Coordinates of N, CA, C and O in Angstrom, one line a residue:
M95 N -5.7 15.6 1.9 CA -6.0 15.4 0.5 C -7.5 15.2 0.4 O -8.1 14.3 1.1
N96 N -8.2 16.1 -0.3 CA -9.6 15.9 -0.5 C -9.9 15.1 -1.8 O -9.0 14.7 -2.5
R97 N -11.2 14.8 -2.0 CA -11.6 13.9 -3.1 C -11.1 14.5 -4.4 O -10.6 13.8 -5.3
K98 N -11.3 15.8 -4.6 CA -10.9 16.4 -5.9 C -9.4 16.3 -6.2 O -9.1 15.9 -7.3
I99 N -8.6 16.5 -5.2 CA -7.1 16.3 -5.5 C -6.8 14.9 -5.7 O -6.0 14.6 -6.6
F100 N -7.4 14.0 -4.9 CA -7.1 12.6 -5.1 C -7.5 12.1 -6.5 O -6.7 11.5 -7.2
E101 N -8.7 12.5 -6.9 CA -9.2 12.0 -8.2 C -8.3 12.7 -9.4 O -8.0 12.0 -10.4
W102 N -7.9 13.9 -9.2 CA -7.1 14.6 -10.2 C -5.7 13.8 -10.3 O -5.3 13.6 -11.4
S103 N -5.1 13.5 -9.2 CA -3.8 12.8 -9.2 C -3.9 11.5 -9.9 O -3.1 11.1 -10.7
V104 N -4.9 10.7 -9.5 CA -5.1 9.3 -10.1 C -5.3 9.5 -11.6 O -4.7 8.8 -12.4
R105 N -6.2 10.4 -12.0 CA -6.5 10.6 -13.4 C -5.2 11.0 -14.2 O -5.0 10.6 -15.2
F106 N -4.5 12.0 -13.6 CA -3.3 12.4 -14.2 C -2.3 11.3 -14.5 O -1.8 11.1 -15.6
F107 N -2.1 10.5 -13.5 CA -1.1 9.4 -13.7 C -1.7 8.2 -14.6 O -0.9 7.5 -15.2
E108 N -3.0 8.1 -14.6 CA -3.6 7.1 -15.5 C -3.4 7.6 -17.0 O -3.2 6.8 -17.9
R109 N -3.5 8.9 -17.2 CA -3.4 9.4 -18.6 C -2.0 9.6 -19.1 O -1.8 9.5 -20.3
S110 N -1.1 9.8 -18.3 CA 0.3 10.1 -18.7 C 1.2 8.9 -18.4 O 1.6 8.7 -17.3
K111 N 1.5 8.2 -19.4 CA 2.3 7.0 -19.3 C 3.7 7.3 -18.7 O 4.2 6.6 -17.9
N112 N 4.3 8.4 -19.2 CA 5.7 8.7 -18.8 C 5.6 9.2 -17.3 O 6.5 8.8 -16.5
A113 N 4.6 10.0 -16.9 CA 4.5 10.4 -15.5 C 4.3 9.2 -14.6 O 4.9 9.1 -13.5
R114 N 3.5 8.2 -15.1 CA 3.2 7.0 -14.3 C 4.5 6.2 -14.1 O 4.7 5.7 -13.1
K115 N 5.2 6.1 -15.2 CA 6.5 5.3 -15.1 C 7.5 6.0 -14.1 O 8.1 5.3 -13.3
T116 N 7.5 7.3 -14.2 CA 8.4 8.0 -13.3 C 8.0 7.8 -11.8 O 8.8 7.6 -10.9
L117 N 6.6 8.0 -11.6 CA 6.1 7.8 -10.3 C 6.4 6.4 -9.8 O 6.7 6.2 -8.6
R118 N 6.2 5.4 -10.7 CA 6.4 4.0 -10.3 C 7.9 3.8 -9.9 O 8.2 3.1 -8.9
L119 N 8.8 4.4 -10.6 CA 10.2 4.3 -10.3 C 10.5 4.9 -8.9 O 11.1 4.2 -8.1
I120 N 9.9 6.0 -8.6 CA 10.1 6.7 -7.3 C 9.4 5.9 -6.2 O 10.0 5.6 -5.2
Y121 N 8.2 5.4 -6.5 CA 7.4 4.7 -5.5 C 8.0 3.4 -5.1 O 7.9 3.0 -4.0
S122 N 8.5 2.7 -6.1 CA 9.0 1.3 -5.8 C 10.5 1.2 -5.7 O 11.0 0.5 -4.8
F123 N 11.3 1.9 -6.5 CA 12.7 1.7 -6.5 C 13.4 2.5 -5.4 O 14.3 2.0 -4.8
L124 N 13.0 3.8 -5.1 CA 13.7 4.5 -4.1 C 13.7 4.0 -2.7 O 14.7 3.9 -2.0
P125 N 12.5 3.5 -2.3 CA 12.5 2.8 -1.0 C 13.5 1.6 -0.9 O 14.2 1.3 0.1
F126 N 13.6 0.9 -2.1 CA 14.5 -0.2 -2.2 C 15.9 0.2 -2.1 O 16.8 -0.5 -1.4
T127 N 16.3 1.4 -2.6 CA 17.7 1.9 -2.5 C 18.0 2.1 -1.0 O 19.1 1.8 -0.6
L128 N 17.1 2.7 -0.3 CA 17.4 2.9 1.1 C 17.5 1.5 1.9 O 18.3 1.4 2.8
L129 N 16.7 0.6 1.5 CA 16.7 -0.8 2.1 C 18.1 -1.4 1.8 O 18.5 -2.2 2.7
I130 N 18.7 -1.1 0.7 CA 20.0 -1.7 0.4 C 21.1 -0.8 1.1 O 22.1 -1.4 1.6
A131 N 21.0 0.5 1.0 CA 22.0 1.4 1.5 C 22.1 1.3 3.1 O 23.3 1.4 3.6
Y132 N 21.0 1.1 3.7 CA 21.1 1.1 5.2 C 21.9 -0.1 5.7 O 22.8 0.1 6.6
P133 N 21.7 -1.3 5.3 CA 22.6 -2.4 5.7 C 24.1 -2.1 5.4 O 25.0 -2.5 6.1
A134 N 24.3 -1.5 4.2 CA 25.7 -1.2 3.8 C 26.3 -0.2 4.8 O 27.5 -0.4 5.2
L135 N 25.5 0.7 5.2 CA 26.0 1.7 6.3 C 26.3 0.9 7.5 O 27.3 1.2 8.2
L136 N 25.5 0.0 7.9 CA 25.7 -0.8 9.1 C 27.0 -1.6 9.0 O 27.8 -1.7 10.0
V137 N 27.3 -2.2 7.9 CA 28.5 -2.9 7.7 C 29.7 -2.0 7.8 O 30.7 -2.3 8.5
Y138 N 29.6 -0.8 7.2 CA 30.7 0.2 7.3 C 30.9 0.6 8.8 O 32.0 0.6 9.2
A139 N 29.8 0.8 9.5 CA 29.9 1.2 10.9 C 30.5 0.1 11.7 O 31.2 0.4 12.7
A140 N 30.2 -1.2 11.4 CA 30.7 -2.3 12.2 C 32.3 -2.3 12.1 O 32.9 -2.7 13.1
F141 N 32.8 -1.8 11.0 CA 34.3 -1.8 10.9 C 34.9 -0.4 11.4 O 36.1 -0.4 11.7
T142 N 34.2 0.6 11.3 CA 34.8 1.9 11.6 C 34.3 2.7 12.8 O 34.9 3.6 13.3
M143 N 33.1 2.3 13.3 CA 32.5 3.0 14.5 C 31.7 2.0 15.3 O 30.5 2.3 15.5
Q144 N 32.4 1.0 15.8 CA 31.7 0.0 16.6 C 30.9 0.5 17.7 O 29.9 0.0 18.1
D145 N 31.4 1.6 18.3 CA 30.8 2.2 19.5 C 29.4 2.8 19.2 O 28.6 3.0 20.1
K146 N 29.1 3.1 17.9 CA 27.9 3.7 17.5 C 26.9 2.7 16.8 O 25.8 3.0 16.5
L147 N 27.4 1.5 16.6 CA 26.6 0.5 15.8 C 25.3 0.2 16.4 O 24.3 0.2 15.8
L148 N 25.3 0.0 17.7 CA 24.0 -0.4 18.4 C 23.0 0.7 18.2 O 21.8 0.4 18.0
R149 N 23.4 1.9 18.4 CA 22.5 3.1 18.2 C 22.0 3.1 16.8 O 20.8 3.4 16.5
L150 N 22.9 2.9 15.8 CA 22.5 2.9 14.4 C 21.5 1.8 14.0 O 20.7 1.9 13.1
V151 N 21.5 0.7 14.8 CA 20.5 -0.3 14.6 C 19.2 -0.1 15.4 O 18.1 -0.2 14.9
L152 N 19.3 0.3 16.7 CA 18.2 0.3 17.6 C 17.2 1.5 17.3 O 16.0 1.4 17.4
V153 N 17.8 2.7 16.9 CA 16.9 3.8 16.7 C 16.0 3.6 15.5 O 14.8 3.7 15.7
P154 N 16.5 3.2 14.3 CA 15.6 2.9 13.2 C 14.6 1.8 13.6 O 13.4 1.8 13.2
L155 N 15.1 0.8 14.2 CA 14.2 -0.4 14.6 C 13.1 0.1 15.5 O 11.9 -0.3 15.3
C156 N 13.4 0.9 16.5 CA 12.3 1.4 17.4 C 11.3 2.3 16.7 O 10.1 2.2 17.0
V157 N 11.8 3.1 15.8 CA 10.9 3.9 15.0 C 10.0 3.1 14.2 O 8.8 3.3 14.1
F158 N 10.6 2.1 13.5 CA 9.8 1.2 12.6 C 8.7 0.5 13.5 O 7.5 0.4 13.1
V159 N 9.1 -0.1 14.6 CA 8.1 -0.8 15.4 C 7.1 0.1 16.0 O 5.9 -0.2 16.0
G160 N 7.5 1.3 16.5 CA 6.6 2.3 17.0 C 5.6 2.7 16.0 O 4.4 2.8 16.4
V161 N 6.0 3.0 14.8 CA 5.1 3.5 13.8 C 4.1 2.4 13.4 O 2.9 2.6 13.2
T162 N 4.7 1.1 13.3 CA 3.8 0.0 13.0 C 2.7 -0.2 14.0 O 1.5 -0.3 13.7
L163 N 3.0 -0.1 15.3 CA 2.0 -0.2 16.4 C 1.1 1.0 16.4 O -0.2 0.8 16.5
L164 N 1.6 2.2 16.1 CA 0.7 3.4 16.1 C -0.3 3.2 14.9 O -1.5 3.6 15.1
R165 N 0.1 2.7 13.8 CA -0.8 2.5 12.7 C -1.9 1.5 13.0 O -3.1 1.7 12.6
V166 N -1.6 0.5 13.7 CA -2.6 -0.5 14.1 C -3.6 0.1 15.1 O -4.8 -0.1 14.9
V167 N -3.1 0.9 16.0 CA -4.0 1.5 17.0 C -4.9 2.5 16.4 O -6.1 2.5 16.6
I168 N -4.4 3.4 15.5 CA -5.2 4.4 14.9 C -6.0 3.9 13.8 O -7.2 4.2 13.6
N169 N -5.5 3.0 12.9 CA -6.1 2.3 11.8 C -7.0 3.3 11.0 O -8.1 3.0 10.7
E170 N -6.3 4.4 10.5 CA -7.0 5.3 9.6 C -7.2 4.7 8.2 O -6.3 4.0 7.7
T171 N -8.3 5.0 7.6 CA -8.6 4.6 6.2 C -7.7 5.3 5.3 O -7.2 6.4 5.5
R172 N -7.4 4.7 4.1 CA -6.6 5.3 3.1 C -7.4 6.0 2.1 O -8.7 5.8 2.0
P173 N -6.8 6.9 1.4 CA -7.6 7.8 0.4 C -8.5 6.9 -0.5 O -9.6 7.2 -0.8
Y174 N -7.9 5.9 -1.1 CA -8.7 5.1 -2.0 C -9.8 4.3 -1.4 O -10.8 4.0 -2.0
E175 N -9.7 4.1 -0.1 CA -10.9 3.5 0.6 C -11.9 4.5 0.9 O -13.1 4.3 0.6
K176 N -11.5 5.7 1.3 CA -12.5 6.8 1.6 C -13.2 7.2 0.4 O -14.4 7.5 0.5
Y177 N -12.5 7.4 -0.7 CA -13.1 7.9 -1.9 C -13.7 6.9 -2.9 O -14.2 7.2 -3.9
G178 N -13.4 5.6 -2.6 CA -14.0 4.5 -3.4 C -13.5 4.4 -4.8 O -14.2 4.0 -5.7
K179 N -12.2 4.8 -5.0 CA -11.6 4.8 -6.3 C -10.2 4.2 -6.1 O -9.5 4.6 -5.2
P180 N -9.8 3.3 -7.0 CA -8.4 2.7 -6.8 C -7.3 3.8 -6.9 O -7.4 4.8 -7.6
S181 N -6.3 3.5 -6.2 CA -5.1 4.4 -6.2 C -4.4 4.2 -7.5 O -4.7 3.3 -8.3
V182 N -3.4 4.9 -7.8 CA -2.6 4.8 -9.1 C -2.1 3.4 -9.3 O -2.2 2.9 -10.4
F183 N -1.6 2.8 -8.2 CA -1.0 1.5 -8.4 C -1.9 0.4 -7.8 O -1.4 -0.7 -7.5
R184 N -3.1 0.6 -7.7 CA -4.1 -0.4 -7.3 C -3.8 -1.0 -6.0 O -3.9 -2.2 -5.8
K185 N -3.3 -0.3 -5.0 CA -3.0 -0.8 -3.7 C -4.3 -1.3 -3.0 O -5.3 -0.7 -3.2
S186 N -4.2 -2.3 -2.3 CA -5.4 -2.9 -1.7 C -5.3 -3.0 -0.1 O -6.3 -3.5 0.5
T187 N -4.3 -2.5 0.5 CA -4.2 -2.5 1.9 C -5.3 -1.7 2.5 O -5.6 -0.6 2.1
A188 N -6.0 -2.3 3.5 CA -7.1 -1.6 4.2 C -6.6 -1.0 5.5 O -5.9 -1.6 6.3
G189 N -6.9 0.3 5.7 CA -6.6 1.0 6.9 C -5.1 1.2 7.1 O -4.3 1.1 6.1
K190 N -4.7 1.4 8.3 CA -3.3 1.6 8.7 C -2.6 2.7 7.8 O -1.4 2.5 7.4
S191 N -3.3 3.7 7.5 CA -2.7 4.8 6.7 C -1.8 5.8 7.5 O -0.9 6.3 6.9
F192 N -2.2 6.0 8.8 CA -1.5 7.0 9.5 C -0.7 6.4 10.7 O -1.3 5.7 11.5
P193 N 0.5 6.8 10.8 CA 1.3 7.6 9.9 C 2.0 6.7 8.8 O 1.9 5.5 8.9
S194 N 2.5 7.3 7.8 CA 3.1 6.5 6.7 C 4.4 5.8 7.2 O 5.4 6.5 7.6
R195 N 4.4 4.5 7.2 CA 5.6 3.8 7.6 C 6.7 3.9 6.6 O 7.9 4.0 7.1
H196 N 6.4 3.9 5.3 CA 7.5 4.1 4.4 C 8.2 5.4 4.6 O 9.4 5.5 4.6
T197 N 7.4 6.5 4.8 CA 8.0 7.8 5.0 C 8.8 7.9 6.3 O 9.9 8.4 6.4
A198 N 8.2 7.4 7.4 CA 8.9 7.4 8.7 C 10.2 6.6 8.6 O 11.3 7.1 9.1
S199 N 10.2 5.5 7.9 CA 11.4 4.6 7.8 C 12.4 5.4 6.9 O 13.6 5.4 7.2
A200 N 12.0 6.0 5.8 CA 12.9 6.7 4.9 C 13.6 7.8 5.7 O 14.8 8.0 5.5
F201 N 12.8 8.6 6.5 CA 13.4 9.7 7.2 C 14.3 9.3 8.3 O 15.3 9.9 8.5
I202 N 14.0 8.2 9.0 CA 14.9 7.8 10.1 C 16.2 7.2 9.5 O 17.2 7.4 10.1
I203 N 16.1 6.6 8.4 CA 17.3 6.1 7.7 C 18.1 7.3 7.2 O 19.3 7.3 7.4
A204 N 17.4 8.3 6.7 CA 18.2 9.5 6.3 C 18.9 10.1 7.5 O 20.0 10.6 7.4
M205 N 18.2 10.2 8.6 CA 18.8 10.8 9.8 C 20.0 9.9 10.3 O 21.0 10.4 10.8
T206 N 19.9 8.6 10.1 CA 21.0 7.7 10.4 C 22.2 8.0 9.6 O 23.3 8.1 10.1
F207 N 22.0 8.2 8.3 CA 23.0 8.6 7.4 C 23.6 10.0 7.8 O 24.8 10.1 7.7
F208 N 22.8 10.9 8.2 CA 23.3 12.2 8.6 C 24.2 12.1 9.8 O 25.2 12.8 10.0
Y209 N 23.9 11.1 10.7 CA 24.7 10.9 11.9 C 26.1 10.4 11.5 O 27.0 10.8 12.2
V210 N 26.2 9.7 10.5 CA 27.5 9.2 10.0 C 28.2 10.1 9.0 O 29.4 10.3 9.1
S211 N 27.4 10.8 8.1 CA 28.0 11.6 7.1 C 27.0 12.6 6.6 O 25.9 12.2 6.1
V212 N 27.3 13.9 6.6 CA 26.4 14.9 6.2 C 26.1 14.8 4.7 O 24.9 14.8 4.3
P213 N 27.1 14.6 3.8 CA 26.7 14.4 2.4 C 25.8 13.2 2.1 O 24.9 13.3 1.3
L214 N 26.1 12.1 2.7 CA 25.3 10.9 2.6 C 23.9 11.2 3.1 O 22.9 10.7 2.6
G215 N 23.8 11.9 4.3 CA 22.5 12.2 4.9 C 21.7 13.1 4.0 O 20.5 12.9 3.9
T216 N 22.4 14.0 3.3 CA 21.7 14.9 2.4 C 21.1 14.1 1.2 O 19.9 14.3 0.8
A217 N 21.9 13.2 0.7 CA 21.4 12.4 -0.4 C 20.2 11.5 0.0 O 19.2 11.4 -0.6
A218 N 20.3 10.9 1.2 CA 19.3 10.1 1.8 C 18.0 10.9 2.1 O 16.9 10.4 1.9
M219 N 18.2 12.1 2.5 CA 17.0 13.0 2.8 C 16.3 13.3 1.5 O 15.1 13.4 1.5
T220 N 17.0 13.5 0.4 CA 16.4 13.8 -0.9 C 15.6 12.6 -1.3 O 14.4 12.7 -1.7
V221 N 16.1 11.4 -1.1 CA 15.4 10.2 -1.4 C 14.1 10.1 -0.5 O 13.0 9.8 -1.0
A222 N 14.3 10.4 0.8 CA 13.1 10.3 1.7 C 12.0 11.3 1.3 O 10.8 10.9 1.3
L223 N 12.4 12.5 0.8 CA 11.4 13.4 0.4 C 10.6 12.9 -0.8 O 9.4 13.1 -0.9
L224 N 11.4 12.3 -1.8 CA 10.7 11.7 -3.0 C 9.8 10.6 -2.6 O 8.7 10.4 -3.2
V225 N 10.2 9.7 -1.7 CA 9.4 8.6 -1.2 C 8.1 9.2 -0.6 O 7.0 8.7 -0.9
A226 N 8.2 10.2 0.2 CA 7.0 10.8 0.8 C 6.1 11.3 -0.2 O 4.9 11.1 -0.2
A227 N 6.6 12.1 -1.2 CA 5.8 12.7 -2.2 C 5.1 11.6 -3.0 O 3.9 11.7 -3.4
S228 N 5.8 10.5 -3.3 CA 5.2 9.4 -4.1 C 4.1 8.8 -3.5 O 3.1 8.3 -4.1
R229 N 4.1 8.7 -2.1 CA 3.0 8.1 -1.4 C 1.7 8.9 -1.5 O 0.6 8.4 -1.6
V230 N 1.9 10.2 -1.5 CA 0.7 11.1 -1.7 C 0.2 11.1 -3.1 O -1.0 10.9 -3.4
L231 N 1.1 11.3 -4.0 CA 0.8 11.4 -5.5 C 0.1 10.1 -6.0 O -0.7 10.2 -6.9
S232 N 0.5 9.0 -5.4 CA -0.1 7.7 -5.9 C -1.5 7.5 -5.3 O -2.2 6.6 -5.7
G233 N -1.8 8.2 -4.3 CA -3.1 8.0 -3.6 C -3.1 7.0 -2.5 O -4.1 6.6 -2.0
A234 N -1.9 6.6 -2.1 CA -1.8 5.6 -1.1 C -1.9 6.2 0.3 O -2.2 5.5 1.3
H235 N -1.6 7.5 0.4 CA -1.6 8.2 1.7 C -2.1 9.6 1.6 O -2.0 10.2 0.5
Y236 N -2.6 10.1 2.7 CA -2.9 11.5 2.8 C -1.7 12.3 3.1 O -0.7 11.7 3.6
L237 N -1.7 13.6 2.8 CA -0.6 14.4 3.1 C -0.2 14.4 4.6 O 1.0 14.3 5.0
H238 N -1.2 14.4 5.5 CA -0.9 14.4 6.9 C -0.2 13.0 7.3 O 0.5 13.0 8.3
D239 N -0.5 12.0 6.6 CA 0.2 10.7 6.9 C 1.7 10.8 6.7 O 2.5 10.3 7.5
V240 N 2.1 11.4 5.6 CA 3.5 11.5 5.3 C 4.2 12.6 6.1 O 5.4 12.4 6.4
L241 N 3.5 13.7 6.3 CA 4.1 14.7 7.2 C 4.4 14.2 8.6 O 5.4 14.5 9.1
T242 N 3.4 13.5 9.1 CA 3.6 12.9 10.4 C 4.7 11.8 10.4 O 5.6 11.8 11.3
G243 N 4.8 11.0 9.4 CA 5.9 10.0 9.3 C 7.2 10.7 9.2 O 8.2 10.3 9.8
A244 N 7.3 11.8 8.4 CA 8.6 12.5 8.3 C 8.9 13.1 9.6 O 10.1 13.1 10.0
A245 N 8.0 13.7 10.3 CA 8.3 14.3 11.6 C 8.8 13.3 12.6 O 9.7 13.6 13.3
I246 N 8.1 12.2 12.6 CA 8.6 11.1 13.5 C 10.0 10.7 13.2 O 10.8 10.6 14.2
G247 N 10.3 10.5 12.0 CA 11.7 10.1 11.6 C 12.7 11.2 11.9 O 13.8 10.9 12.5
I248 N 12.4 12.4 11.6 CA 13.3 13.5 11.8 C 13.5 13.8 13.3 O 14.7 14.0 13.8
V249 N 12.4 13.9 14.0 CA 12.5 14.2 15.5 C 13.2 13.1 16.2 O 14.1 13.3 17.1
S250 N 12.9 11.9 15.9 CA 13.5 10.7 16.6 C 15.0 10.8 16.3 O 15.8 10.5 17.2
G251 N 15.4 11.0 15.0 CA 16.8 11.1 14.7 C 17.5 12.2 15.4 O 18.6 12.1 15.9
Q252 N 16.9 13.4 15.5 CA 17.5 14.5 16.2 C 17.7 14.2 17.7 O 18.8 14.4 18.2
I253 N 16.7 13.6 18.3 CA 16.8 13.3 19.7 C 17.9 12.2 19.9 O 18.8 12.4 20.8
F254 N 17.7 11.1 19.3 CA 18.5 9.9 19.6 C 19.9 9.9 18.9 O 20.7 9.1 19.4
F255 N 20.1 10.6 17.9 CA 21.4 10.7 17.3 C 22.2 11.9 17.7 O 23.4 11.9 17.8
F256 N 21.5 13.0 17.9 CA 22.3 14.3 18.1 C 22.1 14.9 19.4 O 22.9 15.8 19.8
M257 N 21.1 14.5 20.2 CA 20.9 15.2 21.5 C 21.3 14.3 22.7 O 21.7 14.8 23.8
I258 N 21.0 13.0 22.6 CA 21.3 12.1 23.7 C 22.6 11.4 23.4 O 23.0 10.9 22.4

């Protein structure tokens, strides 16, 4: 994301109240739905697939911890820091932009759902895509932050749920 696109996005959402409300819903509510759905999936798995429960817990946990550590080590500035203009939702976190932890978490949770149920995985993947888009549109992350977060979640899920 260059300065021109960042400023256009922030300006667009500042001017359009309905677009801003929609983005806020996606930005705030959809990650929360995954936060609620994932433990519900774990409860379901505890009763129906005890042999897979540990994997369903450890893979997302390792991705979350790994991405968190990677962000600290890389410590990339965020678009609003680089361009000196507030993001759409006035986020104030400094650094730790790469990779997007929200996106990586959303995609590994979606892969967890795919491991249990393809229809649920498809729904969760749709939510994950919207979460990723909201991070860029709001000016909280660069496109490469969310693409890398998505890749980490998808590749980790493929390897640890479907290949090993």
